[in-house]
Coordinates of C-alpha atoms in Angstrom, one line a residue:
Chain A
M1 CA 19.4 -43.1 -26.4
A2 CA 22.5 -41.2 -25.5
N3 CA 25.8 -42.9 -26.0
I4 CA 27.3 -44.4 -22.9
D5 CA 30.7 -42.8 -23.5
T6 CA 29.0 -39.4 -23.9
L7 CA 27.2 -39.8 -20.6
N8 CA 30.4 -40.9 -18.8
S9 CA 32.2 -37.9 -20.2
I10 CA 29.5 -35.6 -19.0
A11 CA 29.7 -37.3 -15.6
S12 CA 33.5 -36.6 -15.5
Q13 CA 32.8 -32.9 -16.1
V14 CA 30.1 -32.8 -13.5
R15 CA 32.6 -34.2 -10.9
R16 CA 35.1 -31.6 -12.0
D17 CA 32.4 -28.9 -11.4
I18 CA 31.7 -30.3 -8.0
I19 CA 35.4 -30.3 -6.9
R20 CA 35.9 -26.8 -8.4
M21 CA 32.8 -25.3 -6.8
V22 CA 33.4 -26.8 -3.3
S23 CA 37.1 -26.0 -3.5
K24 CA 36.5 -22.4 -4.5
A25 CA 33.8 -21.9 -1.9
G26 CA 35.9 -23.5 0.8
S27 CA 32.9 -25.5 2.0
G28 CA 30.2 -27.8 0.7
H29 CA 29.5 -31.5 0.3
P30 CA 31.5 -33.3 -2.4
G31 CA 31.2 -36.9 -1.2
G32 CA 27.5 -37.5 -1.8
S33 CA 27.5 -35.3 -4.8
M34 CA 30.0 -37.6 -6.5
S35 CA 28.3 -40.8 -5.5
S36 CA 25.1 -39.7 -7.1
T37 CA 26.7 -38.2 -10.2
D38 CA 26.4 -41.1 -12.7
F39 CA 22.8 -41.9 -12.4
I40 CA 21.6 -38.3 -12.1
T41 CA 23.6 -37.5 -15.2
A42 CA 21.9 -40.4 -17.0
L43 CA 18.5 -39.1 -15.8
F44 CA 19.0 -35.5 -16.9
F45 CA 20.8 -36.2 -20.1
D46 CA 18.9 -39.1 -21.3
K47 CA 15.9 -40.5 -19.4
M48 CA 14.0 -37.5 -18.1
K49 CA 11.5 -35.4 -20.0
H50 CA 12.3 -31.8 -19.3
S51 CA 12.6 -28.3 -20.9
P52 CA 15.6 -26.5 -19.3
E53 CA 15.1 -23.4 -21.4
N54 CA 11.4 -23.1 -20.7
W55 CA 11.4 -24.3 -17.1
S56 CA 8.3 -23.5 -15.0
R57 CA 7.9 -24.2 -11.3
N58 CA 4.5 -25.8 -11.9
G59 CA 6.2 -28.6 -13.9
K60 CA 3.3 -29.0 -16.2
G61 CA 3.9 -31.2 -19.3
N62 CA 7.3 -32.4 -17.9
D63 CA 8.8 -34.8 -15.5
M64 CA 9.8 -33.2 -12.3
F65 CA 12.9 -33.9 -10.3
F66 CA 13.2 -33.2 -6.5
L67 CA 16.4 -33.3 -4.6
S68 CA 15.7 -34.3 -1.0
I69 CA 19.3 -34.4 0.1
G70 CA 19.9 -30.6 -0.4
H71 CA 23.5 -30.8 0.7
V72 CA 24.5 -32.4 -2.6
S73 CA 23.7 -29.0 -4.1
P74 CA 27.1 -28.9 -6.1
L75 CA 25.9 -32.0 -8.1
F76 CA 22.5 -30.4 -8.6
Y77 CA 23.9 -27.0 -9.7
S78 CA 26.3 -28.7 -12.1
I79 CA 23.7 -30.9 -13.6
L80 CA 21.2 -28.0 -14.0
S81 CA 23.7 -25.7 -15.6
R82 CA 25.2 -28.3 -17.9
S83 CA 21.6 -29.2 -18.9
G84 CA 21.0 -25.6 -19.9
Y85 CA 18.9 -24.3 -17.0
F86 CA 21.3 -21.4 -16.3
P87 CA 24.8 -20.2 -17.5
I88 CA 27.6 -22.5 -16.4
D89 CA 29.8 -19.6 -15.2
E90 CA 27.2 -18.9 -12.5
M91 CA 28.7 -22.0 -10.7
A92 CA 31.5 -19.7 -9.7
T93 CA 29.1 -18.0 -7.3
F94 CA 28.3 -21.1 -5.3
R95 CA 27.8 -20.2 -1.6
E96 CA 28.5 -16.6 -2.2
Y97 CA 26.5 -13.7 -0.8
G98 CA 23.6 -12.9 -3.1
S99 CA 24.1 -16.0 -5.3
R100 CA 21.2 -18.0 -6.6
L101 CA 23.4 -21.0 -5.8
Q102 CA 22.9 -21.0 -2.0
G103 CA 24.6 -23.6 0.1
H104 CA 21.4 -25.6 0.0
P105 CA 19.0 -25.2 -2.8
C106 CA 16.3 -22.6 -2.5
T107 CA 13.5 -21.2 -4.6
E108 CA 13.5 -17.7 -3.2
K109 CA 16.1 -16.5 -5.6
G110 CA 14.4 -18.1 -8.6
L111 CA 17.1 -20.5 -9.8
P112 CA 15.5 -22.4 -12.7
G113 CA 15.2 -26.2 -12.1
V114 CA 14.7 -25.9 -8.3
Y115 CA 11.1 -26.7 -7.4
M116 CA 11.5 -26.8 -3.6
P117 CA 14.1 -25.8 -1.0
S118 CA 15.9 -28.7 0.6
G119 CA 18.5 -29.1 3.3
S120 CA 16.5 -30.2 6.3
L121 CA 16.4 -33.9 5.6
G122 CA 13.5 -36.3 5.2
Q123 CA 11.1 -34.1 3.4
G124 CA 11.7 -34.5 -0.3
L125 CA 9.9 -37.9 -0.7
S126 CA 6.7 -36.4 0.8
V127 CA 7.0 -33.4 -1.5
A128 CA 7.4 -35.7 -4.5
C129 CA 4.3 -37.7 -3.4
G130 CA 2.3 -34.5 -3.4
A131 CA 3.6 -33.5 -6.9
A132 CA 2.8 -36.9 -8.2
L133 CA -0.7 -36.7 -6.9
G134 CA -1.1 -33.3 -8.6
K135 CA -0.1 -34.9 -11.9
R136 CA -2.5 -37.7 -11.3
I137 CA -5.4 -35.3 -10.7
D138 CA -4.4 -33.4 -13.9
K139 CA -4.3 -36.8 -15.7
E140 CA -0.7 -36.0 -16.8
N141 CA 1.3 -38.8 -18.1
N142 CA 4.7 -37.7 -16.7
F143 CA 6.9 -38.9 -13.9
V144 CA 8.0 -37.4 -10.6
Y145 CA 11.6 -38.3 -9.6
V146 CA 13.2 -37.8 -6.2
L147 CA 16.7 -38.4 -4.9
I148 CA 17.0 -39.4 -1.2
G149 CA 20.1 -40.4 0.7
D150 CA 20.6 -43.7 2.5
G151 CA 21.5 -41.9 5.7
E152 CA 18.4 -39.8 5.2
T153 CA 16.2 -42.8 5.5
Q154 CA 17.0 -42.7 9.3
E155 CA 14.4 -39.8 9.3
G156 CA 11.0 -41.1 10.4
Q157 CA 9.2 -38.9 7.8
I158 CA 10.7 -41.1 5.0
W159 CA 8.7 -44.0 6.3
E160 CA 5.6 -41.8 6.6
A161 CA 5.9 -41.1 2.9
A162 CA 6.7 -44.7 2.2
L163 CA 3.3 -45.7 3.7
F164 CA 1.5 -42.8 2.1
A165 CA 2.8 -43.5 -1.4
A166 CA 1.9 -47.2 -1.3
H167 CA -1.5 -46.5 0.3
H168 CA -2.5 -44.0 -2.3
K169 CA -1.0 -46.2 -5.1
I170 CA 1.3 -43.4 -6.3
D171 CA 2.7 -45.2 -9.3
N172 CA 4.0 -42.2 -11.3
L173 CA 6.7 -41.7 -8.7
I174 CA 10.3 -43.0 -9.2
A175 CA 12.4 -42.6 -6.1
M176 CA 16.2 -43.1 -6.0
T177 CA 18.3 -43.8 -3.0
D178 CA 22.0 -43.0 -3.1
W179 CA 23.1 -46.1 -1.2
N180 CA 26.7 -45.1 -0.5
G181 CA 26.7 -46.5 3.0
Q182 CA 28.3 -43.4 4.5
Q183 CA 27.1 -40.4 6.5
I184 CA 28.8 -37.6 8.4
D185 CA 29.8 -39.5 11.5
G186 CA 30.9 -42.7 9.8
S187 CA 29.4 -45.6 7.9
T188 CA 25.6 -46.0 8.1
D189 CA 26.3 -49.4 9.7
S190 CA 28.1 -47.9 12.6
V191 CA 26.0 -44.7 13.0
M192 CA 22.5 -46.1 12.7
N193 CA 22.2 -49.4 10.9
L194 CA 19.7 -49.4 8.1
G195 CA 19.4 -53.1 8.0
D196 CA 18.0 -54.6 4.8
L197 CA 16.9 -51.6 2.8
E198 CA 15.6 -53.6 -0.1
A199 CA 13.4 -55.8 2.2
K200 CA 12.2 -52.7 4.0
W201 CA 11.0 -50.9 0.9
K202 CA 9.4 -54.1 -0.4
S203 CA 7.6 -54.7 2.8
F204 CA 6.2 -51.1 2.6
G205 CA 4.6 -52.1 -0.7
W206 CA 7.1 -50.6 -3.2
E207 CA 8.5 -52.0 -6.4
V208 CA 12.2 -52.1 -5.6
I209 CA 15.1 -52.3 -8.1
V210 CA 18.7 -52.6 -6.9
A211 CA 21.4 -51.4 -9.3
D212 CA 25.1 -50.5 -9.6
G213 CA 25.0 -46.7 -9.5
H214 CA 28.3 -46.3 -11.3
N215 CA 27.7 -48.6 -14.3
M216 CA 26.2 -46.4 -17.0
E217 CA 24.8 -49.2 -19.1
E218 CA 23.1 -50.7 -16.0
I219 CA 21.8 -47.3 -14.9
L220 CA 20.1 -46.7 -18.3
A221 CA 18.5 -50.2 -18.2
T222 CA 17.4 -49.6 -14.7
F223 CA 15.5 -46.4 -15.5
D224 CA 13.9 -48.3 -18.4
A225 CA 12.8 -51.0 -16.0
A226 CA 11.5 -48.5 -13.5
K227 CA 9.4 -46.8 -16.2
A228 CA 8.1 -50.1 -17.3
A229 CA 7.1 -50.9 -13.7
S230 CA 5.1 -47.6 -13.4
G231 CA 1.4 -47.4 -13.7
K232 CA 0.8 -50.6 -11.9
G233 CA -0.4 -49.3 -8.5
K234 CA 3.0 -49.3 -6.8
P235 CA 5.5 -46.6 -6.2
I236 CA 9.0 -47.4 -7.4
M237 CA 12.3 -47.2 -5.5
I238 CA 15.7 -47.7 -7.2
L239 CA 18.4 -48.4 -4.7
F240 CA 21.7 -47.3 -6.4
R241 CA 24.7 -49.0 -4.9
T242 CA 27.4 -46.3 -4.9
D243 CA 30.7 -45.2 -3.3
M244 CA 30.8 -41.8 -1.6
G245 CA 33.3 -39.6 -3.4
H246 CA 33.4 -41.9 -6.4
G247 CA 35.8 -40.8 -9.2
V248 CA 38.7 -39.6 -7.1
D249 CA 40.8 -42.3 -5.5
F250 CA 41.6 -40.5 -2.3
M251 CA 38.0 -39.3 -1.7
S252 CA 36.3 -42.6 -2.5
G253 CA 34.5 -44.9 -0.1
T254 CA 34.9 -42.8 3.0
H255 CA 32.6 -40.6 5.0
K256 CA 35.5 -38.1 5.5
W257 CA 34.6 -36.2 2.4
H258 CA 30.9 -35.9 3.1
G259 CA 31.1 -32.2 4.0
K260 CA 34.7 -31.2 3.6
A261 CA 36.2 -29.0 0.9
P262 CA 39.5 -30.1 -0.7
S263 CA 42.4 -27.8 -0.3
A264 CA 43.8 -26.2 -3.5
E265 CA 46.5 -29.0 -3.7
Q266 CA 43.9 -31.7 -3.1
A267 CA 41.6 -30.2 -5.7
A268 CA 44.4 -30.1 -8.2
E269 CA 45.2 -33.7 -7.5
A270 CA 41.5 -34.7 -7.8
L271 CA 41.1 -32.8 -11.1
K272 CA 43.9 -34.8 -12.6
Q273 CA 41.8 -37.8 -12.3
L274 CA 38.7 -36.2 -13.9
P275 CA 39.1 -35.2 -17.6
E276 CA 37.7 -31.8 -18.6
T277 CA 35.2 -32.8 -21.3
L278 CA 32.9 -29.9 -21.7
G279 CA 35.0 -26.9 -20.6
D280 CA 35.3 -25.7 -17.0
F281 CA 33.2 -22.8 -15.8
K282 CA 35.3 -19.6 -15.4
I283 CA 36.6 -18.7 -12.0
Chain B
M1 CA -25.9 2.1 25.6
D2 CA -27.0 -1.4 24.3
I3 CA -23.9 -2.6 22.6
L4 CA -24.9 -6.3 22.5
K5 CA -28.0 -5.6 20.4
N6 CA -25.6 -5.0 17.5
F7 CA -24.3 -8.5 17.8
P8 CA -27.3 -10.9 17.6
N9 CA -26.2 -14.5 18.1
S10 CA -27.7 -16.6 15.4
G11 CA -27.0 -19.7 17.5
N12 CA -23.9 -21.1 19.1
K13 CA -21.6 -22.9 16.7
D14 CA -18.0 -24.2 16.7
T15 CA -15.5 -22.3 14.6
R16 CA -14.1 -25.5 13.2
S17 CA -17.4 -26.1 11.4
G18 CA -16.9 -22.7 9.8
F19 CA -13.6 -24.0 8.5
G20 CA -15.2 -27.2 7.1
A21 CA -18.0 -25.3 5.5
G22 CA -15.4 -22.8 4.1
V23 CA -13.3 -25.5 2.5
A24 CA -16.3 -27.1 0.9
E25 CA -17.5 -23.8 -0.5
A26 CA -13.9 -23.0 -1.7
G27 CA -14.0 -26.3 -3.5
R28 CA -17.2 -25.5 -5.2
R29 CA -15.8 -22.2 -6.4
D30 CA -12.4 -23.4 -7.5
S31 CA -11.7 -26.9 -8.9
E32 CA -8.0 -26.6 -7.9
V33 CA -8.9 -26.9 -4.2
V34 CA -7.7 -30.1 -2.6
A35 CA -7.5 -31.3 1.0
F36 CA -5.4 -33.4 3.2
C37 CA -6.2 -34.6 6.7
A38 CA -4.3 -36.6 9.3
D39 CA -7.0 -39.0 10.8
L40 CA -9.1 -36.1 12.0
T41 CA -11.5 -35.6 9.1
G42 CA -14.6 -35.5 11.4
S43 CA -12.9 -33.2 14.0
L44 CA -11.9 -30.8 11.3
K45 CA -15.3 -31.0 9.6
L46 CA -13.8 -31.9 6.3
D47 CA -16.3 -34.6 5.6
E48 CA -18.4 -32.3 3.4
F49 CA -15.4 -31.6 1.1
Q50 CA -14.4 -35.2 1.1
K51 CA -17.9 -36.3 0.1
E52 CA -18.1 -33.8 -2.8
N53 CA -14.5 -34.3 -3.9
P54 CA -13.4 -37.9 -3.2
D55 CA -10.5 -37.7 -5.8
K56 CA -9.2 -34.5 -4.3
F57 CA -9.2 -35.5 -0.7
F58 CA -6.2 -37.4 0.7
E59 CA -6.2 -39.2 4.0
C60 CA -2.8 -39.1 5.5
G61 CA -3.3 -41.2 8.6
I62 CA -1.4 -40.1 11.7
Q63 CA 1.5 -38.5 9.9
E64 CA 1.5 -34.8 10.0
A65 CA 5.0 -34.1 8.7
N66 CA 4.3 -36.0 5.5
M67 CA 1.0 -34.2 5.1
V68 CA 2.6 -30.8 5.2
D69 CA 5.2 -31.6 2.6
A70 CA 2.8 -33.5 0.3
A71 CA 0.6 -30.5 0.4
A72 CA 3.6 -28.3 -0.5
G73 CA 4.4 -30.6 -3.4
I74 CA 0.9 -30.7 -4.8
S75 CA 0.6 -26.9 -4.6
L76 CA 3.4 -26.7 -7.1
C77 CA 1.1 -28.3 -9.7
G78 CA -1.4 -25.4 -9.3
K79 CA -3.5 -27.1 -6.6
I80 CA -4.7 -25.2 -3.6
P81 CA -4.2 -27.6 -0.7
F82 CA -5.9 -27.2 2.7
I83 CA -4.4 -29.4 5.4
G84 CA -6.1 -30.0 8.7
S85 CA -5.2 -31.2 12.2
F86 CA -5.2 -30.1 15.8
A87 CA -3.3 -26.8 16.2
N88 CA -0.4 -28.3 18.1
F89 CA 0.1 -31.1 15.5
V90 CA 0.2 -28.6 12.6
T91 CA 2.5 -26.2 14.2
S92 CA 5.1 -27.3 16.8
R93 CA 5.1 -30.9 15.6
V94 CA 5.8 -29.9 12.0
Y95 CA 7.5 -26.6 12.4
D96 CA 10.5 -27.6 10.3
Q97 CA 8.4 -28.8 7.4
I98 CA 6.3 -25.6 7.4
R99 CA 9.5 -23.5 7.7
Q100 CA 11.3 -25.1 4.8
C101 CA 8.6 -26.2 2.3
V102 CA 5.8 -23.8 3.0
A103 CA 7.1 -20.5 4.4
Y104 CA 10.6 -20.4 2.8
A105 CA 9.3 -22.1 -0.3
G106 CA 6.4 -19.7 -0.5
T107 CA 4.0 -22.5 -1.4
N108 CA 0.3 -22.0 -1.6
V109 CA -0.5 -24.2 1.4
K110 CA -3.4 -23.4 3.7
I111 CA -2.9 -24.8 7.2
G112 CA -6.2 -25.4 9.1
A113 CA -5.5 -25.5 12.9
S114 CA -8.3 -26.7 15.0
H115 CA -8.8 -27.1 18.7
A116 CA -6.5 -24.2 19.3
G117 CA -6.1 -22.6 22.7
I118 CA -7.3 -23.4 26.2
T119 CA -10.9 -23.6 25.2
L120 CA -10.2 -27.1 23.9
G121 CA -10.9 -27.9 27.5
E122 CA -11.0 -31.4 28.9
D123 CA -8.3 -32.8 26.7
G124 CA -5.7 -31.0 28.7
A125 CA -2.4 -29.3 28.2
T126 CA -0.8 -31.7 25.7
H127 CA -3.5 -30.6 23.2
Q128 CA -4.0 -27.0 24.3
V129 CA -1.5 -25.1 22.2
M130 CA -1.1 -21.5 23.2
E131 CA 2.2 -20.9 21.4
D132 CA 1.0 -21.3 17.8
I133 CA 0.4 -17.7 16.9
G134 CA 3.9 -16.9 18.0
M135 CA 5.4 -19.7 16.0
M136 CA 3.5 -19.0 12.9
R137 CA 3.9 -15.2 12.9
M138 CA 7.7 -15.6 13.3
L139 CA 7.9 -17.3 9.9
P140 CA 8.6 -14.9 6.9
N141 CA 5.9 -15.2 4.2
M142 CA 3.3 -16.6 6.5
T143 CA -0.2 -15.1 6.8
V144 CA -1.8 -15.7 10.1
L145 CA -5.6 -15.6 10.6
N146 CA -7.5 -16.0 13.8
P147 CA -11.2 -15.5 13.2
C148 CA -13.7 -15.1 16.0
D149 CA -16.8 -17.1 15.2
Y150 CA -18.4 -19.6 12.7
N151 CA -19.3 -17.0 10.0
Q152 CA -16.0 -15.3 10.1
T153 CA -14.0 -18.6 10.1
K154 CA -16.0 -19.7 7.0
A155 CA -15.3 -16.4 5.3
A156 CA -11.6 -16.4 6.3
T157 CA -11.2 -19.9 4.9
I158 CA -12.8 -18.9 1.5
A159 CA -10.5 -15.8 1.5
A160 CA -7.5 -18.0 2.2
A161 CA -8.2 -20.1 -0.8
K162 CA -8.3 -17.0 -3.0
Y163 CA -5.1 -15.6 -1.6
N164 CA -1.9 -16.9 -3.2
G165 CA 0.6 -17.9 -0.5
P166 CA 1.0 -19.7 2.8
V167 CA -1.9 -19.1 5.3
Y168 CA -2.3 -20.3 8.8
I169 CA -6.0 -20.4 10.0
R170 CA -6.6 -20.9 13.7
F171 CA -10.0 -22.0 15.1
G172 CA -11.4 -24.0 17.9
R173 CA -13.6 -26.7 19.2
P174 CA -16.2 -25.3 21.6
S175 CA -19.6 -24.0 20.5
V176 CA -19.5 -20.2 20.8
P177 CA -21.8 -17.4 19.8
N178 CA -22.1 -16.7 16.1
F179 CA -22.5 -13.0 15.9
T180 CA -20.8 -11.6 12.8
P181 CA -22.8 -11.2 9.6
A182 CA -23.1 -14.4 7.5
D183 CA -22.5 -12.5 4.3
A184 CA -19.5 -10.4 5.3
E185 CA -16.5 -10.9 3.0
F186 CA -13.2 -11.5 4.8
E187 CA -10.5 -9.1 3.9
I188 CA -7.0 -10.5 4.8
G189 CA -5.0 -7.8 6.6
K190 CA -7.9 -5.7 7.7
A191 CA -8.8 -5.1 11.4
I192 CA -12.5 -4.9 12.0
K193 CA -13.9 -2.3 14.3
M194 CA -16.7 -4.0 16.2
V195 CA -17.5 -1.3 18.8
E196 CA -16.7 2.4 18.5
G197 CA -15.3 3.9 21.7
S198 CA -13.2 6.8 23.1
D199 CA -11.6 5.8 26.5
V200 CA -9.7 2.6 25.8
T201 CA -9.2 0.2 22.9
I202 CA -9.6 -3.6 23.3
F203 CA -7.8 -5.4 20.6
A204 CA -9.1 -8.9 20.6
T205 CA -8.7 -12.0 18.5
G206 CA -10.4 -15.4 18.1
H207 CA -12.8 -16.5 20.8
L208 CA -11.8 -13.5 22.9
V209 CA -13.6 -11.1 20.5
W210 CA -17.0 -12.1 22.0
E211 CA -15.6 -11.7 25.5
A212 CA -14.3 -8.2 24.5
I213 CA -17.7 -7.1 23.2
N214 CA -19.3 -8.2 26.4
A215 CA -16.6 -6.4 28.3
A216 CA -17.4 -3.2 26.3
Q217 CA -21.0 -3.6 27.4
V218 CA -20.1 -3.9 31.1
L219 CA -17.7 -0.9 30.8
S220 CA -20.4 1.1 29.0
D221 CA -22.8 0.4 31.8
E222 CA -20.2 1.9 34.2
G223 CA -19.7 5.0 32.0
I224 CA -16.5 3.9 30.2
S225 CA -16.4 4.0 26.5
A226 CA -14.4 1.1 25.1
E227 CA -13.6 0.5 21.5
V228 CA -13.3 -3.1 20.4
I229 CA -11.2 -4.1 17.4
D230 CA -11.3 -7.6 16.0
I231 CA -7.8 -8.5 14.9
A232 CA -8.9 -11.4 12.7
T233 CA -5.6 -11.1 10.7
I234 CA -2.6 -11.3 13.1
K235 CA -0.2 -11.1 10.2
P236 CA 0.0 -8.9 8.3
L237 CA -1.2 -6.7 11.1
D238 CA -3.4 -3.7 10.2
T239 CA -0.9 -1.4 11.9
E240 CA -2.7 1.7 10.6
A241 CA -6.0 0.7 12.3
V242 CA -4.2 -0.2 15.5
L243 CA -2.5 3.2 15.7
A244 CA -5.5 5.1 14.6
S245 CA -7.5 3.6 17.5
I246 CA -4.9 3.8 20.2
S247 CA -4.0 7.4 19.4
K248 CA -7.7 8.2 19.8
T249 CA -8.4 6.4 23.0
G250 CA -4.9 6.6 24.6
A251 CA -5.0 3.2 26.3
A252 CA -5.0 -0.4 25.1
V253 CA -5.9 -3.9 26.2
T254 CA -5.1 -7.0 24.2
A255 CA -7.1 -10.1 24.6
E256 CA -6.2 -13.5 23.2
E257 CA -6.3 -17.2 23.9
H258 CA -2.5 -17.5 23.7
L259 CA 0.6 -17.0 25.7
I260 CA 1.9 -13.5 26.2
A261 CA 5.1 -14.6 24.5
G262 CA 4.7 -14.3 20.8
G263 CA 1.1 -13.3 20.9
L264 CA -1.1 -10.4 19.8
G265 CA -0.2 -8.3 22.9
E266 CA 3.5 -8.5 22.2
L267 CA 2.8 -7.7 18.6
I268 CA 0.8 -4.6 19.4
S269 CA 3.2 -3.5 22.1
G270 CA 5.9 -3.5 19.4
V271 CA 3.8 -1.3 17.2
I272 CA 3.3 1.1 20.0
A273 CA 7.0 1.1 20.9
R274 CA 7.9 2.0 17.3
S275 CA 5.1 4.7 17.0
G276 CA 7.1 7.2 19.1
S277 CA 4.2 7.6 21.6
L278 CA 3.7 6.0 24.9
Y279 CA 0.3 4.4 25.9
P280 CA -0.6 2.3 28.9
M281 CA -1.3 -1.2 27.9
E282 CA -2.6 -4.4 29.6
F283 CA -2.3 -8.0 28.4
V284 CA -5.2 -10.5 28.7
A285 CA -3.3 -13.7 27.9
V286 CA -1.6 -16.6 29.6
D287 CA 1.7 -15.8 31.2
D288 CA 4.3 -18.5 30.6
K289 CA 2.4 -21.6 31.7
F290 CA 0.6 -24.6 30.2
G291 CA -3.1 -25.4 30.5
Q292 CA -4.9 -28.3 32.1
S293 CA -8.2 -30.2 31.9
G294 CA -11.5 -28.5 32.7
T295 CA -14.5 -27.0 31.0
P296 CA -13.7 -24.2 28.6
A297 CA -15.6 -21.7 30.7
R298 CA -13.8 -22.7 33.9
L299 CA -10.4 -22.6 32.1
M300 CA -11.2 -19.2 30.6
K301 CA -12.0 -17.9 34.1
E302 CA -9.1 -19.6 35.9
Y303 CA -6.5 -18.5 33.3
G304 CA -7.9 -15.0 33.2
L305 CA -9.2 -14.9 29.7
D306 CA -12.9 -14.0 30.1
C307 CA -15.0 -10.8 30.0
E308 CA -14.4 -10.1 33.7
H309 CA -10.7 -10.0 33.3
I310 CA -10.9 -7.8 30.2
V311 CA -13.0 -5.4 32.1
A312 CA -10.5 -5.3 34.9
A313 CA -7.6 -4.9 32.5
A314 CA -9.4 -2.0 30.7
K315 CA -9.9 -0.2 34.0
K316 CA -6.2 -0.7 34.9
A317 CA -5.1 0.6 31.6
L318 CA -7.3 3.6 32.0
S319 CA -6.0 4.3 35.5
R320 CA -2.5 4.4 34.1
K321 CA -3.3 7.1 31.6

């Protein structure tokens, strides 16, 4: 198991990457990227079985990760490059013409680690269900992970997939919700109240775990618990309680940084709060 | 000239049954074939595949969006998923899902669209989609097939399974003549010359191919030589065959169970416009309106999609030469 301090230091670099990518591009989505950073870091750097250097889109022999909330692409690109899927300096091309690092992830340009385009919300859970069924047919003993957003669960298709996964007993699927309570127009409570998410997923027949999405020790234990709950006829949902924009004081806990790039001064201020642990990508 | 004798009807059949038989046969030929259906297994004739492959058939209930994306997901694992529903529910209802996770993603999903067009009949306008060809052919990466009878639909379905990439296959509900050879292999992207002619070309697709052949017989009896080309693949269009025929006959009619907007007629008019030559052309299609309940035959007549209207359109095109 990776050292907790090591994972936290990787997470600090990932948040730096997010700020630097979005700031350089002048647009992008830092808030949700930073709320999901800790548990996605734990997943890629400790809990997931994957082969960054020999990645194949068919995912055979490995766990697969799907990002349903495509707008948190800065997080995804940082995690992928820091894991070894592609050179870290490519992060400097984020959102540029011709880049493999499109504003929202795509497969057309062949970026390793991206199985499916995302951006239009509500679709990734269904995609993950399909991939999990594929692994079941092939009698593969690997997991399919998917990250959805709490605001995204306002999409009806999420609940189609919720029914489908339970009905077909897709128990090699571990879904994660970034439960940061914020979306573009404001808090999820004020925009479209999600009610009791835990009760909702349970009532749909899922195994549900609620965890602190910023406590590395708890995150690692949660993934272990999720894996232990697999193979028992129920899909698994981890609801990670998080703060949007976590890691930078003036960006934390507000919807205002959902889809806004920090200015050069703001970026400099943010980076002061995030130690450079693995070396920044070159701009 | 007896044109119809070249097209013996082996017995009326619905094209959707050709799809069902095709999926079952594709499943026997390739163990990677899987199928999803949204509470319309009987209507799509997927029962045979389901019976032979219970572990590779996934009932989705009434949730088409999830079905499209689940199929896209399973295709990544090397599976060849067929999905099936009524044509409007697997196009307009799920256009965003198809756009992002099938067309843009380039996933190997085969979309089976039944009950297409006005010949769905009594169910009425909510179910009679006549915009689907337009929607599907607008999507980059999408292959669009619109076979004309049972045999051709079965062959097109088997060909779609072998082809690597997104495919939309359109077919219908009514029993119609089954007149193409049972053993003909379907070649994606190839137009099929059904009747050789010299005065006017009728480019027809789907159920309208049979009407076009009958129209060619009527025209022949009146001394007009019509060529009939079956555009079984709408996209990629066999542009070479289209131009070869029209440059020979000098006039064109298109016939389809679809709106003019986005349909075969517009597609071929674009080919003509880019060819550098001008040819008179008439459209047998529905002009900017929805359908309604009625028998398929009555609707075809009222909406101007039958043999009689093709004959009139051919004469009009000829008169404009």
